[in-house]
Short mmCIF file of C-alpha atoms in Angstrom, two decimals:
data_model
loop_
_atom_site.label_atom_id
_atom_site.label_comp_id
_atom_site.label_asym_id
_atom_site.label_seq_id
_atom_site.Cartn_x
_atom_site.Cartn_y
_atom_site.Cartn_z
CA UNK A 838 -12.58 1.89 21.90
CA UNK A 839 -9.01 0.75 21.42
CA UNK A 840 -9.55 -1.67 24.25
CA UNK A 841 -12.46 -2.81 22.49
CA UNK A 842 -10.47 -3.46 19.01
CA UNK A 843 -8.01 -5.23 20.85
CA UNK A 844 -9.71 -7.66 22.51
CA UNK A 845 -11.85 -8.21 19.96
CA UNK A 846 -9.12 -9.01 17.50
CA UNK A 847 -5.30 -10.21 17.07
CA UNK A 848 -4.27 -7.21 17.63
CA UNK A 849 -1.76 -5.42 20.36
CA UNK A 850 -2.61 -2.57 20.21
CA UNK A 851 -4.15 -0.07 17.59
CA UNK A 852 -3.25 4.03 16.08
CA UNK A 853 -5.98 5.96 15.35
CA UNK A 854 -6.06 8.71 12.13
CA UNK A 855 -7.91 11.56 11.29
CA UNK A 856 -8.07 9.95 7.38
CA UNK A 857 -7.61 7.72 5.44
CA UNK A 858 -4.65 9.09 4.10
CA UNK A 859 -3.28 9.26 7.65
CA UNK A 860 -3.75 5.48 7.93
CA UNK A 861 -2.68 4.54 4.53
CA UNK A 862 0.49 6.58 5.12
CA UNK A 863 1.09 5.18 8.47
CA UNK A 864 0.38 1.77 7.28
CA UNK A 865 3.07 2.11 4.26
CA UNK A 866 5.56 3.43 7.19
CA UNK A 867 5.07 0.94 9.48
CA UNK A 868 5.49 -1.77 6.62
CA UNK A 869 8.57 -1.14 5.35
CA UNK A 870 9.70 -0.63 9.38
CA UNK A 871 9.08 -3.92 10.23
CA UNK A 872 10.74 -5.38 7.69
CA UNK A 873 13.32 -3.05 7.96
CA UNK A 874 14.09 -3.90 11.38
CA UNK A 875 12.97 -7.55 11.74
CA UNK A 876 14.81 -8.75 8.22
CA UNK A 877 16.58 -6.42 5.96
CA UNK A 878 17.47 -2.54 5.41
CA UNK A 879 16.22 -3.55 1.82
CA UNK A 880 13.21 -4.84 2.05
CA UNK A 881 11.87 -1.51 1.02
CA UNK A 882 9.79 -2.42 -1.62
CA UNK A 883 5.85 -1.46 -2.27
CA UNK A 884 3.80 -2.85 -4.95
CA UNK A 885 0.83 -0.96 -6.12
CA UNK A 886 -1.60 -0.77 -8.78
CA UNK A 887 -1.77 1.51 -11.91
CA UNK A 888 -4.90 3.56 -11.08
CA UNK A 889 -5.32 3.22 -7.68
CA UNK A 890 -5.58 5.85 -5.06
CA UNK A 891 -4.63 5.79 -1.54
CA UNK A 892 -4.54 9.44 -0.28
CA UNK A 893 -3.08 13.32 -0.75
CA UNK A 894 0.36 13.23 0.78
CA UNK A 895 3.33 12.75 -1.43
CA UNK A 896 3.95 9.15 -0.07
CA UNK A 897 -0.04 7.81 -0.83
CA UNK A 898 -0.24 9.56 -4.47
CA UNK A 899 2.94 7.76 -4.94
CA UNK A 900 1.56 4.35 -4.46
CA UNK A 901 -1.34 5.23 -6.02
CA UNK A 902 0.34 5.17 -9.05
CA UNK A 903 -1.73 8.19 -11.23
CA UNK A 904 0.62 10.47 -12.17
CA UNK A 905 -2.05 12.70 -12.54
CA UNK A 906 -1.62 13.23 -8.60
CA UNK A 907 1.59 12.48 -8.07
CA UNK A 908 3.85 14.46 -11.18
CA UNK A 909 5.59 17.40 -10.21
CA UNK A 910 6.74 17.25 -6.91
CA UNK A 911 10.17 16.18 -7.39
CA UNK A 912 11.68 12.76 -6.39
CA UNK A 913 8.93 10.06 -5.37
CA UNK A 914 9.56 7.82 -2.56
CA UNK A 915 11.90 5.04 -3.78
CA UNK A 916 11.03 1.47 -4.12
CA UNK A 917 7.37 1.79 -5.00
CA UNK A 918 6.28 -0.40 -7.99
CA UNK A 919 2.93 -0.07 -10.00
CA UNK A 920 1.82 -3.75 -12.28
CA UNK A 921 -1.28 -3.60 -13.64
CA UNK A 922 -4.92 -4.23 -11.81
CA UNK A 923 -5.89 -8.09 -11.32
CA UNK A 924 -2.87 -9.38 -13.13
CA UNK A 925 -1.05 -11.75 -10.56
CA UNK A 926 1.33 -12.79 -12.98
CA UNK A 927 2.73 -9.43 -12.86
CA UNK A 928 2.90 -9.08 -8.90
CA UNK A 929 4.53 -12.31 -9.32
CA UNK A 930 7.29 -10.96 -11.53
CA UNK A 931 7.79 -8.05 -9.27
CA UNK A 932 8.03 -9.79 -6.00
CA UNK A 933 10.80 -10.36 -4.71
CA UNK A 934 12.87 -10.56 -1.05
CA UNK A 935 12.71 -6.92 -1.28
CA UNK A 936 9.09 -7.03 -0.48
CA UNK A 937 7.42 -5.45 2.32
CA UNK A 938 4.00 -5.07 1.50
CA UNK A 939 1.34 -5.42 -1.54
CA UNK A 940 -1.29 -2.61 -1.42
CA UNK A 941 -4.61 -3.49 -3.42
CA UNK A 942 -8.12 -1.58 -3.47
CA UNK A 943 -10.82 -4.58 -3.15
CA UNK A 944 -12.75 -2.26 -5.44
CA UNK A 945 -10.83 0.52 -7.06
CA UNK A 946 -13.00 3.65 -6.97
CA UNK A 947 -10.97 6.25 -8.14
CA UNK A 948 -9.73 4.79 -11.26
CA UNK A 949 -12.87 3.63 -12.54
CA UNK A 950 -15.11 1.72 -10.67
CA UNK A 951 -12.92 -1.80 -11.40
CA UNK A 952 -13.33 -4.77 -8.98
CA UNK A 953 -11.11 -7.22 -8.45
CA UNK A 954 -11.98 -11.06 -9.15
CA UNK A 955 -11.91 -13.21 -6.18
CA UNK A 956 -9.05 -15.36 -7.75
CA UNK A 957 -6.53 -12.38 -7.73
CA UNK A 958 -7.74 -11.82 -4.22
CA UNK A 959 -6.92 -14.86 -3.12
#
């Protein structure tokens, strides 16, 4: 199957998960690795959505940005920065050379079913 991805896409090669907080971890990981290595040691930063949800482990409730998951477990990951849902003006603000990646849920399920409009999308 990995063959199969890879030929069929842009791809080098591919990592499967067991979940999907697996992959959303390893996908943060690998993020701020590559820019770690290929730019700066401070291009750290993640921005996220209020209200969104990307897994269980202490590094996806921390971009998910509910503190309803994430509260009480000590210090959070550093660098991780929450604007609000479909406001681009306020990922603007945030972003910075410090960047390494922008997280968003097409659909955000577990904050209320919210969708985002194809302009922020794009």
């Amino acid at each position: 199957l990995g063959r199969k991805l890879i030929e069929a896409t842009f791809a080098e090669r591919v990592v499967f998960m067991n979940s999907g907080t697996e992959a959303n971890e390893t996908a943060f990981k690998l993020a701020r690795h590559y820019a770690c290595v290929r730019h700066s040691p401070f291009k750290t930063k993640i921005i996220a959505f209020h209200n969104a949800f990307h897994g269980r482990s202490l590094f996806t409730v921390s971009v998910g940005g509910q503190p309803k998951y994430s509260d009480g477990f000590g210090p959070k990951p550093a660098d991780i920065i929450h604007v609000p849902f479909n406001d681009l003006h306020a990922v603007k603000a945030v972003m910075d050379d410090h960047t390494c990646a922008v997280v968003v849920e097409p659909i955000q399920g577990e904050g209320g079913v919210t969708a985002a409009t194809p302009e922020f999308l794009q």
